[in-house]
Coordinates of C-alpha atoms in Angstrom, one line a residue:
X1 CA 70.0 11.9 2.3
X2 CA 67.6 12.7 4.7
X3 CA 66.9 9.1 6.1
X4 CA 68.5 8.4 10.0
X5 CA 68.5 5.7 12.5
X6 CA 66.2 6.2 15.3
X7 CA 67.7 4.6 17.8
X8 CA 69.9 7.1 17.6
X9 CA 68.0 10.4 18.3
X10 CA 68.9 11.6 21.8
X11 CA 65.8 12.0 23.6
X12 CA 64.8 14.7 25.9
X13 CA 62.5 12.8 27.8
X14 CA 61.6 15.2 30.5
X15 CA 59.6 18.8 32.0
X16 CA 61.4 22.0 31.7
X17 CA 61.0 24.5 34.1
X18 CA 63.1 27.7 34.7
X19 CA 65.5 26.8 32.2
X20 CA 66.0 23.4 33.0
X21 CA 64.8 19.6 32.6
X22 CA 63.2 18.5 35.9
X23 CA 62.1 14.9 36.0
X24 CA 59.0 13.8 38.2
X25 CA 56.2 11.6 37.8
X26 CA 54.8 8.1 36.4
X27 CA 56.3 7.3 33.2
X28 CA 54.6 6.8 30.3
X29 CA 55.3 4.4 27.6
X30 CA 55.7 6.5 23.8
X31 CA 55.4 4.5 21.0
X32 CA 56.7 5.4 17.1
X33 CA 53.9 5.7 14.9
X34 CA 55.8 4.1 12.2
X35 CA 56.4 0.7 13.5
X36 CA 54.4 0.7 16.9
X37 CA 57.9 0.3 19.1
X38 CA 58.6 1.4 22.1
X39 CA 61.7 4.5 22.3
X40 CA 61.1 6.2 25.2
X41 CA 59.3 6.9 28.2
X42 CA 57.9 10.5 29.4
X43 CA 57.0 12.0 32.8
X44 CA 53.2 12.4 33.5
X45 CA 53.5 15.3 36.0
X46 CA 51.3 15.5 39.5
X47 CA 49.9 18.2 40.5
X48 CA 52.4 19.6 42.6
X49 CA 54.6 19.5 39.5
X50 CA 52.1 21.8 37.3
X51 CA 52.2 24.3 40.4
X52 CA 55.5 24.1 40.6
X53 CA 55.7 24.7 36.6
X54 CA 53.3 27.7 36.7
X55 CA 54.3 29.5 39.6
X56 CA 58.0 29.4 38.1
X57 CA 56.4 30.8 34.6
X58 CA 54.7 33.5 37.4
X59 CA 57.7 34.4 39.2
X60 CA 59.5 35.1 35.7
X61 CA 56.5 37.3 34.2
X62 CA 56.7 39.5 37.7
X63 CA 60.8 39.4 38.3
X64 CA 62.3 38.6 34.7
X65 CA 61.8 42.0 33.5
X66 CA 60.2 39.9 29.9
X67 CA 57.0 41.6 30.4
X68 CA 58.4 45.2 30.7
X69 CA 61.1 44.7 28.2
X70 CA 60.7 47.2 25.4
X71 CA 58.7 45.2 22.3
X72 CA 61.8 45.6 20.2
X73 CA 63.9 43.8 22.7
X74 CA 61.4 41.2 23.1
X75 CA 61.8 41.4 19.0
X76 CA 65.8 41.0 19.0
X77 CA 65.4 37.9 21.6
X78 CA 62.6 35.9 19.6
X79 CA 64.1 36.9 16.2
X80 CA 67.5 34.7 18.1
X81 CA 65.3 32.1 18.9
X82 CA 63.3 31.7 15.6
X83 CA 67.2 32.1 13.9
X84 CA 68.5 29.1 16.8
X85 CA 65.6 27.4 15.3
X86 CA 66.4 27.3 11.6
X87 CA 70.2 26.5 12.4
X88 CA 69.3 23.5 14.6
X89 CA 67.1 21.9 12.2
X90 CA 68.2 18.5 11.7
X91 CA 68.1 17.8 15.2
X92 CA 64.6 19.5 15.5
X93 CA 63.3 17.6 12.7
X94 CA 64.5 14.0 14.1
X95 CA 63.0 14.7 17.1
X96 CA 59.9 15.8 15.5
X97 CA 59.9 13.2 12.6
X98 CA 60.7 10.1 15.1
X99 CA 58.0 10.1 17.5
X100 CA 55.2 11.4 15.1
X101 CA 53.2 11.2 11.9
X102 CA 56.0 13.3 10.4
X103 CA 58.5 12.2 7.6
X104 CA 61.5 13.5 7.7
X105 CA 61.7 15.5 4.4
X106 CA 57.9 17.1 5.7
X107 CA 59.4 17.7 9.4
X108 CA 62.5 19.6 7.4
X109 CA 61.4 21.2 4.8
X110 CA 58.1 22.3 6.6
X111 CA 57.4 21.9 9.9
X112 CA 61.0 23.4 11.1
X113 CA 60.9 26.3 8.7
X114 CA 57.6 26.8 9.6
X115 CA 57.4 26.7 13.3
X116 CA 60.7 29.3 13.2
X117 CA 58.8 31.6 10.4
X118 CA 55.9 31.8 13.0
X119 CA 57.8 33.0 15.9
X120 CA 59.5 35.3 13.9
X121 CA 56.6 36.6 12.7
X122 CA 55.1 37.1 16.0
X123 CA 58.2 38.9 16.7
X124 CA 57.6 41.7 14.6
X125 CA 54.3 42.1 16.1
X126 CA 55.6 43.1 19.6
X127 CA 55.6 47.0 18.8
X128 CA 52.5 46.7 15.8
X129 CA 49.6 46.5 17.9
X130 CA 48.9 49.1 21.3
X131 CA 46.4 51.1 22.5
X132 CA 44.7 54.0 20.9
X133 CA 42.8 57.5 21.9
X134 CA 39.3 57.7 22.3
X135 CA 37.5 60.8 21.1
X136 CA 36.0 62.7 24.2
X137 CA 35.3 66.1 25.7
X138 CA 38.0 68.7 25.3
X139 CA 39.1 68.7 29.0
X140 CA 39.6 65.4 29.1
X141 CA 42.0 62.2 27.7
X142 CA 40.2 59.3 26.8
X143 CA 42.5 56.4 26.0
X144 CA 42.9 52.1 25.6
X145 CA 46.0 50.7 26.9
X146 CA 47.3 46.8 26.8
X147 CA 49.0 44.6 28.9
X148 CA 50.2 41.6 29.0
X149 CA 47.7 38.7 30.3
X150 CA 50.2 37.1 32.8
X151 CA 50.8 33.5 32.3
X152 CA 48.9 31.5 29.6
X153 CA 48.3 27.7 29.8
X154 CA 48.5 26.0 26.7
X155 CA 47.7 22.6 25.0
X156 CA 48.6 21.8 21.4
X157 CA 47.4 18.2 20.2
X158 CA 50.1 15.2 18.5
X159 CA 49.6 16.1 14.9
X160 CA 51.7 19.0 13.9
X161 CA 53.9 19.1 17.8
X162 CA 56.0 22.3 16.5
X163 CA 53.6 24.0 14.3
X164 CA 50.8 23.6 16.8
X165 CA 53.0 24.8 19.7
X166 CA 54.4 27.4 17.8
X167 CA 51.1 28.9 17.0
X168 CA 50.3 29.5 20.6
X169 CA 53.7 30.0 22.6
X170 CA 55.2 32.6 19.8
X171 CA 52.0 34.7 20.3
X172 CA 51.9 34.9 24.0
X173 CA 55.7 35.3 24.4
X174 CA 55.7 38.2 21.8
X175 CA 52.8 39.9 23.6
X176 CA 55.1 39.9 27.0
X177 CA 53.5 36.8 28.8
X178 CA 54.8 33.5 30.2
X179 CA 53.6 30.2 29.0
X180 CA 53.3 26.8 30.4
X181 CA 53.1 24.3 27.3
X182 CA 51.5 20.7 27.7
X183 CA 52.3 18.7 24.7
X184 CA 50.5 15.3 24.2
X185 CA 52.0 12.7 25.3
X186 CA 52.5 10.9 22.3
X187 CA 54.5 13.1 20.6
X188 CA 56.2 15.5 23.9
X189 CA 59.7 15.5 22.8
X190 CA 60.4 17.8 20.3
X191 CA 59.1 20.8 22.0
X192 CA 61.3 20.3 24.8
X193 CA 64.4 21.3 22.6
X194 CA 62.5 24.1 21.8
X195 CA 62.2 25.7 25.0
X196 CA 65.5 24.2 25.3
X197 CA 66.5 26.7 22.1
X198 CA 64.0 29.8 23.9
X199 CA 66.8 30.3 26.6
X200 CA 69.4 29.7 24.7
X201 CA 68.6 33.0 22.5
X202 CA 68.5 35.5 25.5
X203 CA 64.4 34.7 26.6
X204 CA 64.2 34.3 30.4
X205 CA 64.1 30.8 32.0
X206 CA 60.8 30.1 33.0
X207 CA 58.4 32.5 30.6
X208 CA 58.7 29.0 28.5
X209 CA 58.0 25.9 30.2
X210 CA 57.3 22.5 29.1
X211 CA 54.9 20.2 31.2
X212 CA 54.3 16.4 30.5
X213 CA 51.6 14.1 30.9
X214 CA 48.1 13.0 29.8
X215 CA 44.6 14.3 29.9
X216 CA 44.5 14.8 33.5
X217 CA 47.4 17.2 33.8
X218 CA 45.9 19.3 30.7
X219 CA 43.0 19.7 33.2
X220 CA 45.1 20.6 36.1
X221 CA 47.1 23.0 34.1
X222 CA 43.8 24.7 32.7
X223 CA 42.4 25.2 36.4
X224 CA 45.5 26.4 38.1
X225 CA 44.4 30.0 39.7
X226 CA 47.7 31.8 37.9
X227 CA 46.8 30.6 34.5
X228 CA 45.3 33.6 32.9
X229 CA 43.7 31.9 29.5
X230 CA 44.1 28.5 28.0
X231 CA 45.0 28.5 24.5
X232 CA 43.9 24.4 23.1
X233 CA 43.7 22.5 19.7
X234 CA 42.3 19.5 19.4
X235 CA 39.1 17.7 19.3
X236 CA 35.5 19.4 20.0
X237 CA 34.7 17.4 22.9
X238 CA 37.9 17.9 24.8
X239 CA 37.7 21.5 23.9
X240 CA 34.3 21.6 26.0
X241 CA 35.9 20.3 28.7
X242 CA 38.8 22.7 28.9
X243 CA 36.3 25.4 28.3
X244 CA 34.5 23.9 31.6
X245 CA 37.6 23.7 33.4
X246 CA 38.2 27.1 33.0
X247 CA 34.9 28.8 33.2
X248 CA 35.0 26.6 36.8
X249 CA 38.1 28.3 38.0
X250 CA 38.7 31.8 36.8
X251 CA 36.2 32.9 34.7
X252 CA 39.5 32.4 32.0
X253 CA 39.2 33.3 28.2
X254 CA 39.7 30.2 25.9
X255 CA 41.3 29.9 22.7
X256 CA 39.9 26.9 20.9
X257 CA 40.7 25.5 17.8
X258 CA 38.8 22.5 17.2
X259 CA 37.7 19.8 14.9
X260 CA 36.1 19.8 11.6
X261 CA 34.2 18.1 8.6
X262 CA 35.4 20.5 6.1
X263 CA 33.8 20.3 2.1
X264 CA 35.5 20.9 -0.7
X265 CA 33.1 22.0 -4.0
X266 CA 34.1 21.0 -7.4
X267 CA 32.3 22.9 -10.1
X268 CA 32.2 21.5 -13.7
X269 CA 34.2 24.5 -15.4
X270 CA 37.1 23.7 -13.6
X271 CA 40.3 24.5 -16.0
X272 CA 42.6 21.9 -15.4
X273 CA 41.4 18.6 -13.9
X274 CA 44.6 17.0 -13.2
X275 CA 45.6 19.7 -11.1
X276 CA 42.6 19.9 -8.9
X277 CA 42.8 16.2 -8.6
X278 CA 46.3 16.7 -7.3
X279 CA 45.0 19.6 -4.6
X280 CA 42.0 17.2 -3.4
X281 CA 44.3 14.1 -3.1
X282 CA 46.9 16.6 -0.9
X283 CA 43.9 17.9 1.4
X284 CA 43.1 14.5 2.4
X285 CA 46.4 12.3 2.4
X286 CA 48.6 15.3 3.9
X287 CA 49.6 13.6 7.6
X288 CA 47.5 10.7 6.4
X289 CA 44.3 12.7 6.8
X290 CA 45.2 13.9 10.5
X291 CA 44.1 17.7 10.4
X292 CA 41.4 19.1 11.2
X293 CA 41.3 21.0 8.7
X294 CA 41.2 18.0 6.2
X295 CA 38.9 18.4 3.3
X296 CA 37.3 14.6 3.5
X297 CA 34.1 15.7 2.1
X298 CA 34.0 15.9 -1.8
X299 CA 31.2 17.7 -3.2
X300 CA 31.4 17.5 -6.9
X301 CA 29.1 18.8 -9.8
X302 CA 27.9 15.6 -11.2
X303 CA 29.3 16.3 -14.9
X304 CA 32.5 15.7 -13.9
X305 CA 32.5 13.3 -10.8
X306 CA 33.2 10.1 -12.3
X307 CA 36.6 11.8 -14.4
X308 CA 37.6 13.6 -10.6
X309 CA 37.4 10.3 -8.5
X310 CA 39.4 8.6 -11.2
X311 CA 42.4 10.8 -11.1
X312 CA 41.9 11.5 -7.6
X313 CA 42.6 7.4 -7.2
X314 CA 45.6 7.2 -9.6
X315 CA 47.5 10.2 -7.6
X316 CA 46.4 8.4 -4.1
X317 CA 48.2 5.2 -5.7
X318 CA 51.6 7.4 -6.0
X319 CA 51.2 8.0 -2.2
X320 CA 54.7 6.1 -0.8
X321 CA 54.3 4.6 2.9
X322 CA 57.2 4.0 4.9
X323 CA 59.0 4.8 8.3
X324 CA 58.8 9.0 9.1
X325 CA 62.6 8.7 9.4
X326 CA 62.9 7.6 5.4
X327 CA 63.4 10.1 2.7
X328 CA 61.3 9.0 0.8
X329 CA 58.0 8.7 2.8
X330 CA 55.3 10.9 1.6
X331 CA 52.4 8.7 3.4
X332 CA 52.4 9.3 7.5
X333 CA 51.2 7.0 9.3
X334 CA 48.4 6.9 11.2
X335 CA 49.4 8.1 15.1
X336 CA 48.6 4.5 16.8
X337 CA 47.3 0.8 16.2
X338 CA 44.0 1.3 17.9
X339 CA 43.5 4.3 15.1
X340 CA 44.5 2.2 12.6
X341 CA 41.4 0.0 13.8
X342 CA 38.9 2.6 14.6
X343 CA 39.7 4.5 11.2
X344 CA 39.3 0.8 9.6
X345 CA 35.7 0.2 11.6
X346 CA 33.9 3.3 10.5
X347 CA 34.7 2.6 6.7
X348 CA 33.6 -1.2 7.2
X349 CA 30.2 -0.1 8.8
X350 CA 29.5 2.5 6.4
X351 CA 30.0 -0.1 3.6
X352 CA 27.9 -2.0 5.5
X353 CA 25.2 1.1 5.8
X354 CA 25.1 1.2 1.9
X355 CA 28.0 3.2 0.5
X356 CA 30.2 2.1 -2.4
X357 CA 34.2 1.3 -1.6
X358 CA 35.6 3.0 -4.4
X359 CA 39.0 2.6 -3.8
X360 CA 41.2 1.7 -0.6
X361 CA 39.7 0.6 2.8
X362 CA 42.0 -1.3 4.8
X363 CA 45.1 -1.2 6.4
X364 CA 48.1 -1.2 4.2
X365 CA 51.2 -3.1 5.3
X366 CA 54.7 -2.0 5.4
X367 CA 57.8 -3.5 6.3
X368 CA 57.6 -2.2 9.8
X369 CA 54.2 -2.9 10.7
X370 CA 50.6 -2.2 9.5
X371 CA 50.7 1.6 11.2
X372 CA 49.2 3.3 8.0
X373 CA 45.9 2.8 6.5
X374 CA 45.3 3.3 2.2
X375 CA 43.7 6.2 1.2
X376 CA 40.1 5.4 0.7
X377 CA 37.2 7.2 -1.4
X378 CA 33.5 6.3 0.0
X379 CA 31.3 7.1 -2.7
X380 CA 27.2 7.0 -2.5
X381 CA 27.0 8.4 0.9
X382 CA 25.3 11.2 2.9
X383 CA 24.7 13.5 6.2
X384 CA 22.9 10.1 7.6
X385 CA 26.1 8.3 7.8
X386 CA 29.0 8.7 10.3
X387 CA 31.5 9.0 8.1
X388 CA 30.2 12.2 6.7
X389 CA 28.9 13.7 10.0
X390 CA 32.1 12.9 12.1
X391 CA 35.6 13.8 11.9
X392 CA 37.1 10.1 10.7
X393 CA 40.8 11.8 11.4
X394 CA 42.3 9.6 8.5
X395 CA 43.2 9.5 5.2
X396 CA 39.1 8.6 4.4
X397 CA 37.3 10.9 1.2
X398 CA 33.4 10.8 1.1
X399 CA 32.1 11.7 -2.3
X400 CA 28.6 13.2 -2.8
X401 CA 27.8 14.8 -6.5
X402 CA 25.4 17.9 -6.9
X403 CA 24.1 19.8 -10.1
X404 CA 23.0 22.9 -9.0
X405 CA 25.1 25.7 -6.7
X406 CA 22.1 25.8 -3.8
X407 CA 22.3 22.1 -4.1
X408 CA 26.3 22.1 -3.4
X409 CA 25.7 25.0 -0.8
X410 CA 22.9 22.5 1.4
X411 CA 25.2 19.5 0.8
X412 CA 28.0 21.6 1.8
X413 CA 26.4 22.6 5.3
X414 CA 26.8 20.6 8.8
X415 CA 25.0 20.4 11.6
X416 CA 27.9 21.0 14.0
X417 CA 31.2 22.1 12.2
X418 CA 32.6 25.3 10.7
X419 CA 36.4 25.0 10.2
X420 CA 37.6 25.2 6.8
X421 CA 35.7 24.5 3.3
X422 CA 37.3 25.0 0.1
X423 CA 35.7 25.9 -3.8
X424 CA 37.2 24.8 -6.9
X425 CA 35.7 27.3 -9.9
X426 CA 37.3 29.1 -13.0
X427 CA 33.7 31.4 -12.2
X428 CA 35.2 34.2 -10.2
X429 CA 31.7 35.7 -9.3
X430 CA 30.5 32.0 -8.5
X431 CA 33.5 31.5 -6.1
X432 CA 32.3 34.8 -4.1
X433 CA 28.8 33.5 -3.9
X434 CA 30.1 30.6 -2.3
X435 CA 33.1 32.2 -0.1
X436 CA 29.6 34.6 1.4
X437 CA 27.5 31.7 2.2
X438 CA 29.7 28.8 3.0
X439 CA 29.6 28.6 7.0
X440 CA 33.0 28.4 7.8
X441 CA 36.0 30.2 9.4
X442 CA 38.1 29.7 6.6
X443 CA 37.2 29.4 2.8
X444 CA 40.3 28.4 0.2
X445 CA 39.4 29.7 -3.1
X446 CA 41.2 27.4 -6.2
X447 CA 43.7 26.0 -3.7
X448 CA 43.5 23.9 0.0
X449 CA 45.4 24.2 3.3
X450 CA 47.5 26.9 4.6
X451 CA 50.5 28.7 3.6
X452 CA 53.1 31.2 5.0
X453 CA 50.6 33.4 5.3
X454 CA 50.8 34.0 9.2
X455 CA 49.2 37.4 8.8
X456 CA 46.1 35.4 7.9
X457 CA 44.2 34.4 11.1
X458 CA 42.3 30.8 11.5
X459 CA 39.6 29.5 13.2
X460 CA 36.1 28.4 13.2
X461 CA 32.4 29.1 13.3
X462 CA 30.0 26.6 15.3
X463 CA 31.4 23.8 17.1
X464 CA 34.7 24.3 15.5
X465 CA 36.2 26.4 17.8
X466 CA 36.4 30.1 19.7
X467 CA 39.0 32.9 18.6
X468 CA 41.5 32.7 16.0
X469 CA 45.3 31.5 15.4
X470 CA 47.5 33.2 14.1
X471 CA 47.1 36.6 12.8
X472 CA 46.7 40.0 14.5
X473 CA 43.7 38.4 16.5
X474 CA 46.1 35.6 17.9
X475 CA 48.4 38.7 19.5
X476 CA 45.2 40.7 20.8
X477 CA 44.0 38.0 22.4
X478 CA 47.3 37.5 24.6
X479 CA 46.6 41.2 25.6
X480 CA 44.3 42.5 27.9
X481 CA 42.7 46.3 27.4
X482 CA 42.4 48.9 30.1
X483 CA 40.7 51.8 29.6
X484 CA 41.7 55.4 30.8
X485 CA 39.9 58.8 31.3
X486 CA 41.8 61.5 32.4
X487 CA 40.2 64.7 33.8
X488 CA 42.6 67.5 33.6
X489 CA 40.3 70.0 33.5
X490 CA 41.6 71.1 37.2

C-alpha cells in the first residue's frame, strides 16, 4: 500500500543555503491541492536573502573546487546523489505527492525514478561534450574550449516540482556550475530534500541552493549581477518577463520553456482505435491536463470522429479522483480552487459562444472537497474561441474534424504556440509529411508525451519557448565557449 497520512509528512519548510536550512522572510500559507487545507507555511525570501543565496552558490563555484573537479569526479558525486535519490523514495515521493497535483503511485513510480534517471544522466555527460580543433594555417593552433557559466538562476513551475527541477539543476551541476533553485511556492517542499540529498552524496554545500518565495523573488533572483543565465518553465507571459529581467541586468542568456496549445491528428487508417483512444485520453487527463505539453486540441479525420470521441469518453469515465496521498488515485487534482473556477468559466463561456458539451464540464466532487474538475470534450469549436487559442491548463479536449491532410495541417497551426503536436497514422510516408510541416519543437509520431529518453532534447518554436531541455543542447547551454589561436610560428 502506497496510501499515507499527511499530517504526517515532515515538512521542510525552509531556504537552503551552503548546506543548510536558513529561515527568513514572510510566510506564506501552502494549501494541498487535494482538499484545499492548510499544512504548512513557507518563507518568501527578501532580497537580502537571494544575495545572500547567490553569493554563497558564488563563493562555492570559485573556492569549492566543483567547477575544476575532473568531469568523472563530478560523475562519481551526481551518480551518489541520483543513487541517494532512488533509495529515499518514499520520503521524496510524500513530500512531492502531498503538496501537489501528484498521486502517490505517479510521484513513485515516476516522478522519483525519473527525476534520479535525469541527474544521472546528466552525470555521464560531464566528460561527453568539450572543445574541439579548428582547421587553420600550419603554424598555428586553432582551438574551442568550454567553461563553466558560473552560477545559474533557475525557476521550475508547480506541476512536475522534481522533474521540472531536475531538468535544469542536473544539467548545470554536471556542466561544473552552481545553482540557485526557486521553486513555486505552491509546491516548494520537495526540492528542499533534494538539495538536502545533493550534499549528502559528496556535492559541495552551496553549488545547490534552494530559495523560497513568490513572483517577486523569481525576479530578484533573475536580476542578481552573479546570476549568469536563468533557466525558467512556465507560462509565456511570465517567461517574457524573466527574459526582460535579464536582458535589463546582464545581457543573461535564457532558457525558456513555455506554454503550449499542442494538436494531436487522427487520420482515418488508424489500426487500432481503442488504443489510440487510450493515448488521447492519457495526453489530456495526465496531471489533470496540467502540462504544457498537453495535447487538448483533437484534430480528427471526420470518418472516424464520432467512434474516437465515444471511446475517448468511456476511458475518461475510468479516470478515479481522489486525495494524491491514495493509491488509488489516477485523476490529480487541479493545483487550487480559483483554477478549479477559471478552468470551469472558459468551458461555460465557450458553451455559451456556440460549442457543443460533449461530455464533462464542471467540477467533480470528492470526499475532500471539489479540487478536481471532470474531463471535458468541447466539440464544434474553432481558432475564434478561447478555448482553442489559449492554454486552458486543465483536463479540457477541443475537438475539430478535417478530411483532407492540408486541411489537418491549417487546423493544426496557431498563431502563437509551437511546443509539442502529435500524428496518429498507420501511413508511414504520411506521418513524415506531417512531422516536416507541423510547426512545433517536438512531434510524437503513433504515441504522446515523453519517455526516458533524456538524450532527446525539448523545447519550442514561436512563443513556446527559447533553447532546449534536456539533451546534449541542455549541457551546452550551461557552458560557455572560448576560442583560442595559438601562433607558434616563433
Amino acid at each position: 500500500m502506497l496510501s499515507f497520512n499527511p499530517s504526517e509528512v515532515r515538512i521542510p519548510n525552509s531556504h537552503f543555503i551552503g548546506g543548510i536550512a536558513v529561515d527568513g522572510g514572510t510566510g506564506i500559507d501552502v494549501k494541498r491541492p487535494s482538499d484545499n487545507q492548510s499544512y504548512a507555511s513557507v518563507p518568501n525570501a527578501t532580497p537580502d536573502l537571494v544575495d545572500q543565496a547567490v553569493e554563497n552558490a558564488y563563493r562555492a563555484f570559485k573556492e569549492s573546487g566543483w567547477a575544476d573537479l575532473s568531469p568523472r569526479d563530478r560523475a562519481k558525486a551526481m551518480k551518489r546523489w541520483a543513487n541517494l535519490i532512488e533509495n529515499d523514495v518514499n520520503t521524496l515521493a510524500q513530500l512531492e505527492s502531498v503538496g501537489s497535483t501528484r498521486p502517490i503511485s505517479a510521484a513513485v513510480n515516476w516522478d522519483v525514478p525519473f527525476c534520479a534517471e535525469g541527474i544521472r544522466f546528466y552525470a555521464e555527460y560531464a566528460d561527453k561534450c568539450g572543445g574541439e580543433v579548428i582547421p587553420t594555417q600550419s603554424d598555428h593552433l586553432g582551438m574551442t574550449i568550454t567553461e563553466p557559466l558560473g552560477v545559474v538562476g533557475a525557476i521550475a513551475p508547480w506541476n512536475f516540482p522534481l522533474v521540472m527541477a531536475s531538468w535544469k539543476v542536473a544539467p548545470a551541476i554536471a556542466a561544473g556550475n552552481a545553482v540557485v533553485l526557486k521553486p513555486s511556492e505552491m509546491t516548494p517542499f520537495s526540492v528542499v530534500r533534494l538539495a538536502e540529498l545533493a550534499v549528502e552524496a559528496g556535492i559541495p554545500s552551496g553549488i545547490f541552493n534552494v530559495i523560497q518565495g513568490d513572483g517577486l523573488v523569481g525576479d530578484t533572483l533573475a536580476r542578481h549581477p552573479m546570476i549568469s543565465k536563468v533557466t525558467f518553465t512556465g507560462s509565456t507571459h511570465t517567461g517574457a518577463l524573466v527574459m526582460t529581467a535579464c536582458a535589463q541586468s546582464g545581457t543573461k542568456p535564457v532558457t525558456l520553456e513555455l506554454g503550449g496549445k499542442s494538436p494531436q491528428l487522427v487520420f482515418d487508417d488508424i489500426k487500432d482505435i481503442d488504443k489510440v483512444a487510450r493515448r488521447i485520453a492519457g495526453a489530456i487527463t495526465t496531471n489533470s491536463g496540467q502540462v504544457c505539453v498537453a495535447g487538448s486540441r483533437l484534430l480528427v479525420q471526420s470518418g472516424v470522429a464520432e467512434q474516437l470521441i465515444e471511446r475517448i469518453s468511456s476511458v475518461f469515465e475510468e479516470q478515479i479522483a481522489q486525495s494524491t496521498w491514495q493509491d488509488q488515485a489516477t485523476l490529480s487534482p487541479i493545483i487550487s480552487a480559483k483554477e478549479v473556477d477559471r478552468i470551469d468559466s472558459v468551458v461555460r463561456k465557450t458553451v455559451e459562444e456556440g460549442a457543443n458539451l460533449y461530455t464533462g464540464g464542471c467540477p467533480l466532487e470528492t470526499a475532500d472537497s471539489s479540487a478536481f474538475y471532470k474531463p471535458t470534450i468541447l466539440t464544434d469549436v474553432d481558432m475564434s474561441m478561447g478555448v482553442v487559442r489559449n492554454e486552458i491548463f486543465g483536463p479540457v479536449l477541443c475537438v475539430e474534424t478535417f478530411e483532407t491532410d492540408d486541411d489537418a495541417l491549417s487546423l493544426a497551426s496557431h498563431p502563437s504556440y509551437g511546443l509539442s503536436a502529435g500524428v496518429h497514422t498507420a501511413d508511414l510516408n504520411r506521418a513524415m509529411r506531417m512531422v516536416k510541416s507541423l510547426d512545433a519543437g517536438t512531434v510524437w509520431v503513433n504515441r504522446y508525451g515523453r519517455s526516458w529518453d533524456f538524450a532527446i532534447p525539448t523545447g519550442g518554436f514561436k512563443s513556446s519557448g527559447i533553447g532546449k531541455d534536456l539533451g546534449r543542447q541542455a549541457y551546452e547551454a550551461n557552458r560557455r565557449v572560448k576560442s583560442v589561436l595559438i601562433d607558434f610560428s616563433e
